[in-house]
Short mmCIF file of C-alpha atoms and ligand atoms in Angstrom, two decimals:
data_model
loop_
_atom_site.label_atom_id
_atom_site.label_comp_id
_atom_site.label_asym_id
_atom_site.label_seq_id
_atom_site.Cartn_x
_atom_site.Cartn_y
_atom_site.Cartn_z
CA UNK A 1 -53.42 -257.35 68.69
CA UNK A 2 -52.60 -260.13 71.32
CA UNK A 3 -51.52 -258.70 74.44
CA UNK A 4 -48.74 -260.99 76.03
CA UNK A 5 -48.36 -259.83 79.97
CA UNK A 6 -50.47 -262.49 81.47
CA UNK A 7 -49.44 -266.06 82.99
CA UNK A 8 -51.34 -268.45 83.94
CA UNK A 9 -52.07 -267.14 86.85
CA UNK A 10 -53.30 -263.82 86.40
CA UNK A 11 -55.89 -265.72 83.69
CA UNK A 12 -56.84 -267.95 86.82
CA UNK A 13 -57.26 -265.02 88.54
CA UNK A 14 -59.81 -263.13 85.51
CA UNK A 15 -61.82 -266.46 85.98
CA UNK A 16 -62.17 -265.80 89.72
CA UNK A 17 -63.01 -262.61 88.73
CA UNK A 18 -65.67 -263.18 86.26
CA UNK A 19 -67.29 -265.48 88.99
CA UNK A 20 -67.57 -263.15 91.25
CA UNK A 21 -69.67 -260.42 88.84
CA UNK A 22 -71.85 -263.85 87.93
CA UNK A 23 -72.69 -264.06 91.55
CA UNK A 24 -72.91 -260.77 93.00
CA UNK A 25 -72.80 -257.87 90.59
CA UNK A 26 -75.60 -258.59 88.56
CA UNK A 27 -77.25 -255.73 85.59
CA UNK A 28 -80.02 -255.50 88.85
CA UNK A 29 -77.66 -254.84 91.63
CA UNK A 30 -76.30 -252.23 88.96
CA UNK A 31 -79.42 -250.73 89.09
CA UNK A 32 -79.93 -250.85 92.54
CA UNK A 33 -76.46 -249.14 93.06
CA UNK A 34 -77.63 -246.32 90.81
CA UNK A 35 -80.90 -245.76 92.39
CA UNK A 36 -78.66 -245.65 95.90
CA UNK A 37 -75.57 -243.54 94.41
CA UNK A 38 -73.39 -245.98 96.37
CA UNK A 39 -71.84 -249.60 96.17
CA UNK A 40 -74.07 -252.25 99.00
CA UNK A 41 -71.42 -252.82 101.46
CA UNK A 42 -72.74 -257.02 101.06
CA UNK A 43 -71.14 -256.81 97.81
CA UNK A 44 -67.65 -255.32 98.88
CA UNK A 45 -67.78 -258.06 101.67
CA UNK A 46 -68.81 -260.60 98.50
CA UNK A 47 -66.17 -259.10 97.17
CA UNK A 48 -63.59 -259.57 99.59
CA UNK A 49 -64.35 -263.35 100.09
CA UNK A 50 -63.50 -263.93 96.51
CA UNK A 51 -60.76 -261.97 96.77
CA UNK A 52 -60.88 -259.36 94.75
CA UNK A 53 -60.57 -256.39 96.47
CA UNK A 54 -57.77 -255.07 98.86
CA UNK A 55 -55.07 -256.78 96.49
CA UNK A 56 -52.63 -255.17 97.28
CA UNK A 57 -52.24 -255.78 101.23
CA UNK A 58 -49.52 -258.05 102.22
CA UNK A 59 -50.45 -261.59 102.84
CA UNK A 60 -49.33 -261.53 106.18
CA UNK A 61 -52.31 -258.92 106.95
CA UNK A 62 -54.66 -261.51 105.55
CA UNK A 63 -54.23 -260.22 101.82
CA UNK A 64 -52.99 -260.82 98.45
CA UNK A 65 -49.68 -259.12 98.97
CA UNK A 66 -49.81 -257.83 95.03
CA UNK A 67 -49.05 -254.17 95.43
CA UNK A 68 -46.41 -253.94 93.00
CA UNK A 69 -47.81 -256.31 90.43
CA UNK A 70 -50.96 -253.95 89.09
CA UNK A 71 -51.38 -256.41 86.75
CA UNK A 72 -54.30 -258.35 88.60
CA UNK A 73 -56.06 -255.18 89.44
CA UNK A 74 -55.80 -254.67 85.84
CA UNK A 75 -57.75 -257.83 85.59
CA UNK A 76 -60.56 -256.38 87.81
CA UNK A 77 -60.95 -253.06 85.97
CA UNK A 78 -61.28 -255.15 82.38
CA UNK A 79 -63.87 -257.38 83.74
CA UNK A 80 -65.70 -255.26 85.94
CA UNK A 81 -65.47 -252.09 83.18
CA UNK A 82 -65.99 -254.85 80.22
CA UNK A 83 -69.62 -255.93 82.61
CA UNK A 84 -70.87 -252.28 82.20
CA UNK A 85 -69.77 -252.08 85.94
CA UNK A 86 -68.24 -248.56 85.91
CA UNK A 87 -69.18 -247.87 89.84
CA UNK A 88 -68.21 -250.95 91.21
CA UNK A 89 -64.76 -250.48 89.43
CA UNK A 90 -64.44 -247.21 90.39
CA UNK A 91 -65.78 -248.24 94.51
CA UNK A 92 -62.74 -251.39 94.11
CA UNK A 93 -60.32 -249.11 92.72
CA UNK A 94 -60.63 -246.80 95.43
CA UNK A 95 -59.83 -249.09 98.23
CA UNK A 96 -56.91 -250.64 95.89
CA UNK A 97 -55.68 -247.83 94.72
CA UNK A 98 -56.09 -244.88 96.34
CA UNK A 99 -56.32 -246.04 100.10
CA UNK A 100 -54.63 -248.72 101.05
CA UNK A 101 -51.41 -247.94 99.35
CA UNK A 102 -50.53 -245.51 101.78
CA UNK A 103 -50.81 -247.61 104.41
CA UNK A 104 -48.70 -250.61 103.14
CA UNK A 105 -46.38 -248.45 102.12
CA UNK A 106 -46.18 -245.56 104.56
CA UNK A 107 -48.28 -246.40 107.31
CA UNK A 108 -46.73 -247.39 111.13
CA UNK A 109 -46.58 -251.08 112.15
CA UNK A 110 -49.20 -250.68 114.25
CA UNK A 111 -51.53 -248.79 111.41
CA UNK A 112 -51.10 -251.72 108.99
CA UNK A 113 -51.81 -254.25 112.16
CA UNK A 114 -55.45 -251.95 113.06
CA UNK A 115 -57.06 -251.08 109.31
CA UNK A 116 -54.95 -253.50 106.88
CA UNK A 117 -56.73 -257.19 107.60
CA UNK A 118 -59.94 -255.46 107.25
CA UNK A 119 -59.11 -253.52 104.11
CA UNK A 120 -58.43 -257.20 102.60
CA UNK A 121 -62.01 -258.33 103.86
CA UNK A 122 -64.10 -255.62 102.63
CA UNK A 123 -64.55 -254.62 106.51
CA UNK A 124 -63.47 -251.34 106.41
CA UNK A 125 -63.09 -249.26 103.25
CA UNK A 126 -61.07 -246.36 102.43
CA UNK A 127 -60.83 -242.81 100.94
CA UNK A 128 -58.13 -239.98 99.72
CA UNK A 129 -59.38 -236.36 100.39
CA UNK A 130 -57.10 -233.97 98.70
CA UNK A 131 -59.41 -231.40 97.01
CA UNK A 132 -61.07 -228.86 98.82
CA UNK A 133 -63.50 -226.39 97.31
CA UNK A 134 -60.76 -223.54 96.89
CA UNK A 135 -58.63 -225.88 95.86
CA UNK A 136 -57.54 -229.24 93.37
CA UNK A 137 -54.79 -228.72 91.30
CA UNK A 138 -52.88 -226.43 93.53
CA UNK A 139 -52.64 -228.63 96.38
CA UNK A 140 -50.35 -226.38 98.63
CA UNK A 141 -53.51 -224.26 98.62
CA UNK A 142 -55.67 -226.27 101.23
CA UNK A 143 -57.10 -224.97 104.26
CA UNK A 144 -57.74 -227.55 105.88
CA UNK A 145 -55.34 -227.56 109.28
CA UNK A 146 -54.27 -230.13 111.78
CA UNK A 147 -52.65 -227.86 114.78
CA UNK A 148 -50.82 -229.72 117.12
CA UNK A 149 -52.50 -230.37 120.40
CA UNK A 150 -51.82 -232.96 123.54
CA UNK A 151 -51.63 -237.08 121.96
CA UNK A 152 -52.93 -235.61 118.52
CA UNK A 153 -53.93 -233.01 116.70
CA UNK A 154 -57.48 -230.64 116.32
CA UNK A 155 -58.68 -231.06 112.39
CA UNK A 156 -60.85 -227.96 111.35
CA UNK A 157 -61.72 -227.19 107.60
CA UNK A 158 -63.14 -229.25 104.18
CA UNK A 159 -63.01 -231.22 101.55
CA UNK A 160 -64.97 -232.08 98.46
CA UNK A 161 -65.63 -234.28 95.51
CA UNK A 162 -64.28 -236.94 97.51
CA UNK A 163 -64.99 -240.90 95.92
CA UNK A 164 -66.40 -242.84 98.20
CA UNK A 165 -66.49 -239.88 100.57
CA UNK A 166 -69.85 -240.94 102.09
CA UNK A 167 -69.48 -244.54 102.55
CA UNK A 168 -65.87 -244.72 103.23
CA UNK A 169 -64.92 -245.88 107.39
CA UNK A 170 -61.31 -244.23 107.32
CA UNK A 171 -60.49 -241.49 105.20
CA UNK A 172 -56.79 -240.33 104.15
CA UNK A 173 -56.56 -236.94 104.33
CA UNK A 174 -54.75 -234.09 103.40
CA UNK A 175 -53.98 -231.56 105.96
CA UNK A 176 -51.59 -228.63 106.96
CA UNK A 177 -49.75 -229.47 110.07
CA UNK A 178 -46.80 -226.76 109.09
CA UNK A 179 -47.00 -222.46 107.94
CA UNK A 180 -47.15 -221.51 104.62
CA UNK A 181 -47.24 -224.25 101.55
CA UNK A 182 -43.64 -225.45 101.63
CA UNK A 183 -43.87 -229.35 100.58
CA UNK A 184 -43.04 -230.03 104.49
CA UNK A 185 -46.59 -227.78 105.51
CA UNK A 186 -48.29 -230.87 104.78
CA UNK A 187 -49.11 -234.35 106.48
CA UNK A 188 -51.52 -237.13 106.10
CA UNK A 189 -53.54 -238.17 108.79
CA UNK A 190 -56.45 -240.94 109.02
CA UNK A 191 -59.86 -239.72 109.94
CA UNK A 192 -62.10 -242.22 110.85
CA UNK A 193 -66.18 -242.53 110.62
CA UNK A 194 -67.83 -241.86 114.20
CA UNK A 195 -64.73 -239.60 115.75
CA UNK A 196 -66.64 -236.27 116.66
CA UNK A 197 -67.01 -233.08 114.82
CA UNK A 198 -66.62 -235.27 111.63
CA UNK A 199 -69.46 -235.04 109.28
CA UNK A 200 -69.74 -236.83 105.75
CA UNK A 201 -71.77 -234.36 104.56
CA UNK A 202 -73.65 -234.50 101.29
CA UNK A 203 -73.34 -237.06 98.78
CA UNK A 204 -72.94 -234.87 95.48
CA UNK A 205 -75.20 -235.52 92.59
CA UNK A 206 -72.80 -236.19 89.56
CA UNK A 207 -72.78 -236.83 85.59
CA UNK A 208 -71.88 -240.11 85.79
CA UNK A 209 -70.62 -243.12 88.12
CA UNK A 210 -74.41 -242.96 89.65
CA UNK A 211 -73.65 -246.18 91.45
CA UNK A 212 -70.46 -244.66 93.18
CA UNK A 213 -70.71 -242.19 96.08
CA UNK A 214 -69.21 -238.67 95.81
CA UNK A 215 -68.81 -236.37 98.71
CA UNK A 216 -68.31 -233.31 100.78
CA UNK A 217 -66.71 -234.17 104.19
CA UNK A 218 -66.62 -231.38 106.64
CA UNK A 219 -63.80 -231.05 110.13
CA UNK A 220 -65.06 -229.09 112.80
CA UNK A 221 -62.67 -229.76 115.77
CA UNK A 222 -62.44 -233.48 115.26
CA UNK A 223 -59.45 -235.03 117.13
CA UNK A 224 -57.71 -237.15 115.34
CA UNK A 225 -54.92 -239.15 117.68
CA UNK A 226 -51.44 -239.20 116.69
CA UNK A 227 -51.34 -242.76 115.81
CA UNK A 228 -53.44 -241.86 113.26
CA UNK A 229 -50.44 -239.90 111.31
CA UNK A 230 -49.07 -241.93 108.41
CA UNK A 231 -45.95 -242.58 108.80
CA UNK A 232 -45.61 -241.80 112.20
CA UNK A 233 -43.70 -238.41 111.41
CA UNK A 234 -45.35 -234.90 111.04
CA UNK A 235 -44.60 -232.73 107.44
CA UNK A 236 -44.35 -236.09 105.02
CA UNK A 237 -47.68 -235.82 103.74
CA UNK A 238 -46.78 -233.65 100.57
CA UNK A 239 -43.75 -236.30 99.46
CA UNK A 240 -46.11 -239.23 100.34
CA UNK A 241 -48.99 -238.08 98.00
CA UNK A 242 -46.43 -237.55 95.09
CA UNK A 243 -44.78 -241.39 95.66
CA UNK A 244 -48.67 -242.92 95.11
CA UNK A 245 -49.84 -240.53 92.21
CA UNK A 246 -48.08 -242.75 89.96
CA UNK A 247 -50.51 -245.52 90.90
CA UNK A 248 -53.53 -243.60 90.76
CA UNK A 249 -52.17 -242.31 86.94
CA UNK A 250 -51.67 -245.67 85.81
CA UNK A 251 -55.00 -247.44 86.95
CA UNK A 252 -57.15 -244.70 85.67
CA UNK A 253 -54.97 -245.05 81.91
CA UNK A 254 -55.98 -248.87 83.00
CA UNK A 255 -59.79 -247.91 83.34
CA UNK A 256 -59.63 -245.88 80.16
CA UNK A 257 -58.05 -249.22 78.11
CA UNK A 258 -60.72 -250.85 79.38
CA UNK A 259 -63.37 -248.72 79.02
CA UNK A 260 -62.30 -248.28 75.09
CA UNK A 261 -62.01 -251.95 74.98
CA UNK A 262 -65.58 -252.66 75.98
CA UNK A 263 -66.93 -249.75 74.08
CA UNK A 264 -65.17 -251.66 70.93
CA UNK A 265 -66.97 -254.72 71.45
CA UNK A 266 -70.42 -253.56 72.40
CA UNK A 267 -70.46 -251.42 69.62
CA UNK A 268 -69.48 -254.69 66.73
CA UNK A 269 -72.27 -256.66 68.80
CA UNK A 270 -74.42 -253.66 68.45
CA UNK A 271 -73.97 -252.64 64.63
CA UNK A 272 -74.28 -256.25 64.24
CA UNK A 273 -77.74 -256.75 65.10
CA UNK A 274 -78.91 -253.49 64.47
CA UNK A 275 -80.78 -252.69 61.10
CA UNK A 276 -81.58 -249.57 58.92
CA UNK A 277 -81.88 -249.25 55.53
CA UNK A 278 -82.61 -253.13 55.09
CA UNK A 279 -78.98 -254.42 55.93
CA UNK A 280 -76.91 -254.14 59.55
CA UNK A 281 -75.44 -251.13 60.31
CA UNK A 282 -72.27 -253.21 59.96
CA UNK A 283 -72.41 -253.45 56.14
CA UNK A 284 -72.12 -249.44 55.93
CA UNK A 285 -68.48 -248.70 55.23
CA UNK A 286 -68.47 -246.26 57.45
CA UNK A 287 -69.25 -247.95 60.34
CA UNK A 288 -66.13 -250.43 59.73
CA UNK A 289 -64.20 -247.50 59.18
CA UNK A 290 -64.99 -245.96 62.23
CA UNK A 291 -65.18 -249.52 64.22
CA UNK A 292 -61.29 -249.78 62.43
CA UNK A 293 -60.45 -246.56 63.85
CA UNK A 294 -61.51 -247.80 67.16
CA UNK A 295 -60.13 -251.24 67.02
CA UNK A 296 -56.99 -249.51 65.98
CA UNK A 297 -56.67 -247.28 69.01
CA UNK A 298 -57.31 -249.62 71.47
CA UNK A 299 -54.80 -251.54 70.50
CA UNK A 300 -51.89 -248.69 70.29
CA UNK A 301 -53.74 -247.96 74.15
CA UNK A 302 -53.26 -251.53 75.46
CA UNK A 303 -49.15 -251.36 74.03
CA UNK A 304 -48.94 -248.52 75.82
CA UNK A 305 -50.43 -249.60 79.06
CA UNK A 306 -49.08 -252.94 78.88
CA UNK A 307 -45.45 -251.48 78.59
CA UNK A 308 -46.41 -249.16 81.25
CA UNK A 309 -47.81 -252.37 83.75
CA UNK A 310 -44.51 -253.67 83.71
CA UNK A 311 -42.24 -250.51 84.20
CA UNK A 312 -44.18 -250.59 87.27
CA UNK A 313 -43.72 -253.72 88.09
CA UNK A 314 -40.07 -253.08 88.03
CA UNK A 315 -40.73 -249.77 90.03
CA UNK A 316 -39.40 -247.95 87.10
CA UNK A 317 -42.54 -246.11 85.94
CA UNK A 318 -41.88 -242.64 86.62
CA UNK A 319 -43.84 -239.57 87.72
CA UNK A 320 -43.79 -238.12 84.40
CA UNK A 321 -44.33 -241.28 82.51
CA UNK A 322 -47.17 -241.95 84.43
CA UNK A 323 -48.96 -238.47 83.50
CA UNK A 324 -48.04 -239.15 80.22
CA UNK A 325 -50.42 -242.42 80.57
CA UNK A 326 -52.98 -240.65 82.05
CA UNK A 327 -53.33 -237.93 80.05
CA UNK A 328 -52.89 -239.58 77.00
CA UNK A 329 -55.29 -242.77 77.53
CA UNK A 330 -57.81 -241.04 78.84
CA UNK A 331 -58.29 -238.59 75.68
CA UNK A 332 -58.13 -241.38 73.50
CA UNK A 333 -61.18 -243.05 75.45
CA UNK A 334 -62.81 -240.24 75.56
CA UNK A 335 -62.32 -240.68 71.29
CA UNK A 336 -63.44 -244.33 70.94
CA UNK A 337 -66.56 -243.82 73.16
CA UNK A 338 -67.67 -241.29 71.13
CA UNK A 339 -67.84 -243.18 67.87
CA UNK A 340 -69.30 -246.15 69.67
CA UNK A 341 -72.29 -243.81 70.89
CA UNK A 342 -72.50 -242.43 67.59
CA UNK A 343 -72.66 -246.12 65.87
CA UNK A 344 -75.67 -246.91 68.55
CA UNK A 345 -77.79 -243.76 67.31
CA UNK A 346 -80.13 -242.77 69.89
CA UNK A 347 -79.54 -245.83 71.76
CA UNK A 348 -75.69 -244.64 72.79
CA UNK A 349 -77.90 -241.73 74.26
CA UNK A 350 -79.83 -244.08 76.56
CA UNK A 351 -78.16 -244.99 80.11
CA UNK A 352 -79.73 -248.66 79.84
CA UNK A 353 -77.19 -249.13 77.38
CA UNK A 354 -73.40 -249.98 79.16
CA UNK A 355 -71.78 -247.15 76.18
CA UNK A 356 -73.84 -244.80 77.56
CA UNK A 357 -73.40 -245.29 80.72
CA UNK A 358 -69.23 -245.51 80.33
CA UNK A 359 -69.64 -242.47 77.92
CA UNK A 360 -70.72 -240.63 80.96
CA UNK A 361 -67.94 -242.13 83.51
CA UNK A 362 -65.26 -241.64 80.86
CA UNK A 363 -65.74 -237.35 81.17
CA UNK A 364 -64.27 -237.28 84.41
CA UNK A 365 -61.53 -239.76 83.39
CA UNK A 366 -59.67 -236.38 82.20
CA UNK A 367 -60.73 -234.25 85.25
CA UNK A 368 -59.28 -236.40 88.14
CA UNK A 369 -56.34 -238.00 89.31
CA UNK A 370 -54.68 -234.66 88.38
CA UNK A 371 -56.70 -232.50 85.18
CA UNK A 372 -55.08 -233.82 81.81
CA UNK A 373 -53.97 -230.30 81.91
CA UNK A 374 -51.97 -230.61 84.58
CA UNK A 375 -50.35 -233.94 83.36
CA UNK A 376 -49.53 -232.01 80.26
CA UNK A 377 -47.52 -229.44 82.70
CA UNK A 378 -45.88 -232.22 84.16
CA UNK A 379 -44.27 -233.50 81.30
CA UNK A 380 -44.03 -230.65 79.73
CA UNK A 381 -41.77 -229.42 82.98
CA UNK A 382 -39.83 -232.21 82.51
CA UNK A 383 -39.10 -231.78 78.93
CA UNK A 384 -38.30 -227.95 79.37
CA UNK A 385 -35.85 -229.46 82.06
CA UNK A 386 -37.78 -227.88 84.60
CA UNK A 387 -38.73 -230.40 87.50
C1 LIG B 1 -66.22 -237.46 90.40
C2 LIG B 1 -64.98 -236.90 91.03
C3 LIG B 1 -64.28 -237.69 91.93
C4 LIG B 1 -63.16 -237.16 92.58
N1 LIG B 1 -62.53 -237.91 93.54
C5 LIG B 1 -61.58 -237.34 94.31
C6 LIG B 1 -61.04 -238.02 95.45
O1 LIG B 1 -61.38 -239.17 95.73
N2 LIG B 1 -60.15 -237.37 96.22
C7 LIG B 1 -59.74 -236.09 95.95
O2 LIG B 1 -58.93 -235.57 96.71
N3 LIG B 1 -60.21 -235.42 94.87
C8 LIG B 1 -61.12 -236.01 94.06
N4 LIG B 1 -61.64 -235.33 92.98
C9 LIG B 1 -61.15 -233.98 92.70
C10 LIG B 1 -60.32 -233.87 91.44
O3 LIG B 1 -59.08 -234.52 91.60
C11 LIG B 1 -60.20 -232.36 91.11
O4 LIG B 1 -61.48 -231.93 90.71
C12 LIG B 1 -59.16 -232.08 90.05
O5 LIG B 1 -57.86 -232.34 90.52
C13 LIG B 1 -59.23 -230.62 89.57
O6 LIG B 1 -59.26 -229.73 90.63
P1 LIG B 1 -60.37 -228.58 90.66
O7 LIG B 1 -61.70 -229.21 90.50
O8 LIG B 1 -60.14 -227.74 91.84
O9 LIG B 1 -60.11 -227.73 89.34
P2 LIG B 1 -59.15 -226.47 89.22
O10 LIG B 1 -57.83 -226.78 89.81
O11 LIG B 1 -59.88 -225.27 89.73
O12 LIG B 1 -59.00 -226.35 87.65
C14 LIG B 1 -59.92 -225.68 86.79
C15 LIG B 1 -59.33 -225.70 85.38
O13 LIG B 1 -58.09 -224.99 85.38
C16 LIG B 1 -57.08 -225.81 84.86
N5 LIG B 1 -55.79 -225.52 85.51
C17 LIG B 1 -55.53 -225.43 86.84
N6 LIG B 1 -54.23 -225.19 87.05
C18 LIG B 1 -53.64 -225.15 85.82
C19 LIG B 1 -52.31 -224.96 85.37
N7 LIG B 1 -51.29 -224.80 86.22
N8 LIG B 1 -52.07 -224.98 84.04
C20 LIG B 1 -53.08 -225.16 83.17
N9 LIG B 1 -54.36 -225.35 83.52
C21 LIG B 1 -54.64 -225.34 84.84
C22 LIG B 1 -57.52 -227.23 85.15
O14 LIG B 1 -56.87 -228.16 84.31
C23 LIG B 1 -59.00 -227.14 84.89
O15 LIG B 1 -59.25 -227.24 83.52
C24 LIG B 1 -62.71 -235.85 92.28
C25 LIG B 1 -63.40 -235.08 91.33
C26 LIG B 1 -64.53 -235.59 90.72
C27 LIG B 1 -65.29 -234.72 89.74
#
């Protein structure tokens, strides 16, 4: 089904895009990236001379001022995801998506001025540590505290399964500044690489997204200035976590469109050319049933994500519609890449092949950003009038 959202310029923008993973993101860089577990910081810098990353910070911090229009990083996940690039996307999405938002939106003058020109460039990169190892969904459960000392505050505690974690220069992170686990317990405050007592840790060895770094970070009496506060005010940090989730819900339903959308059409080119019983595995009927039943979902996922672009756009996708995205998309991925590693045989099975390799990515696709369980109890809140 034709999708209608783009002008002209966002296609201008998917040929910029293209160009770029021509260049510099090449099937051996992939490799290389999964033999490293991380992203080569040359290619983010590649990456920021074409323009591709930090989209979202405002031109007059040197970037593409296209926060609100998620449409062109929508571009970037469907090329990069569509080039068998899960990592990289995953690497650009944090930056885009998960880091500098806070700062455009909720960060100090003089925050934006420091980290945002360099965000644009590739320079410094980002990361969001929420989760802790006692605790994910319930966020009001952290440990991790910031106590209030002369020009900043004294960070003590953890955090794990953080993307990017390892190779990430500033890290936005969750913290309790307050007692107890009212929302206003909670701030956000930017740790940087180098400042004392603050340790990366171990880079954790996951499923999938090999080429994307994963890890613990551990806090033993770093001091983090009070500049470094987003926002500026102490207790915010709960409120300012729920205005971006909506973000970080819709570009991972984005990532699952795309992922689908690839698996569709490596799966025809591979049923194509593949042979068994003297014809393609094509001409079976049940391989154009199944390749119908994907075809068919992908396009009800794009509708959906499409609408759910421009709602945002408008700044009129809501908390709950956004869960509903995210839960919803990423169980129907999770459906379409199944039949396209069934319709490669043992070759779906084999990580040189991109549907194995996005098979693998698409698993956590329902685990982060909030478990599809919890986006269920979202909406389910909602509907029960319960917010
Ligand atoms: C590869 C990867 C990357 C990640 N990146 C980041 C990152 O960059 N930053 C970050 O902060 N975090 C990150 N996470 C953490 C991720 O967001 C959490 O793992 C997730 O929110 C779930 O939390 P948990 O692991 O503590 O599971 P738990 O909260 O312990 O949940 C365990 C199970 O219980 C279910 N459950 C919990 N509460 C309820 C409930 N109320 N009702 C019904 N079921 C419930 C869950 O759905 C799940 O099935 C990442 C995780 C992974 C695996």
């Amino acid at each position: 089904m034709e999708r209608d959202i783009y002008n002209e310029d966002h296609e201008a923008f998917r040929d910029v895009v293209r160009e770029f993973i021509k260049r510099y993101a090449t099937n051996e860089k992939r490799m290389q990236w999964d033999r490293d577990g991380e992203i080569d910081r040359q290619t983010l810098l590649a990456a920021g001379e074409s323009g591709i990353i930090g989209l979202a910070v405002p031109e007059e911090f040197g970037g593409a001022g296209m926060l609100q229009d998620y449409r062109f990083r929508a571009i970037v996940n469907e090329e990069v995801i569509g080039a068998g690039l899960g990592s990289l996307a995953g690497a650009l999405g944090i930056q885009d998506d998960l880091a500098v938002p806070y700062i455009v939106h909720m960060g100090t003058q003089e925050q934006k001025e420091k980290w945002l020109p360099r965000m644009a460039t590739g320079e410094i990169l980002g990361a969001l540590a929420m989760t802790e190892p006692g605790a994910g969904s319930d966020l009001r459960g952290i440990r991790t505290t910031a106590k209030k000392v002369d020009g900043g505050y004294m960070v003590n505690g953890a955090k794990t399964f953080i993307s990017s974690g390892k190779t990430a220069d500033i890290i936005v992170t969750f913290v309790k500044t307050g007692e107890g686990n009212r929302p206003d317990a909670f701030s956000l405050l930017i740790l940087e690489d180098g400042m004392e007592g603050f340790d990366h840790g171990r880079k954790l060895e996951k499923m999938g997204f090999h080429g994307w770094d994963t890890a613990e970070l551990s806090f033993s009496d770093v001091f983090v200035p009070e500049a470094n506060l987003i926002g500026g005010k102490e207790g915010l940090g709960f409120i300012q976590l729920m205005m971006n989730l909506p973000l970080e819900r819709l570009s991972i339903g984005v990532s699952a469109a795309a992922a689908a959308q690839a698996a569709l059409t490596w799966t025809l080119d591979y049923t194509k050319s593949r042979e068994a019983f003297g014809q393609p595995v094509l001409d079976f009927q049940n391989t154009r049933f199944r390749l119908a039943d994907m075809a068919t979902t992908v396009d009800v996922m794009w509708a959906y994500i499409d609408r759910a672009l421009m709602l945002y756009k408008d700044a009129k996708l809501t908390p709950e519609e956004a869960a509903k995205v995210k839960f919803w998309s990423t169980d129907r991925e999770w459906e379409v890449l199944d039949i396209g590693v069934q319709l490669h045989g043992g070759y779906g099975y084999i990580t040189e092949y991109p549907i194995a390799r996005a098979f693998l990515d698409a698993r956590v696709h329902r685990i982060y950003g909030g478990t599809n369980e919890i986006m269920r109890e979202i909406v389910g809140r909602q509907l029960a009038g319960k917010r």
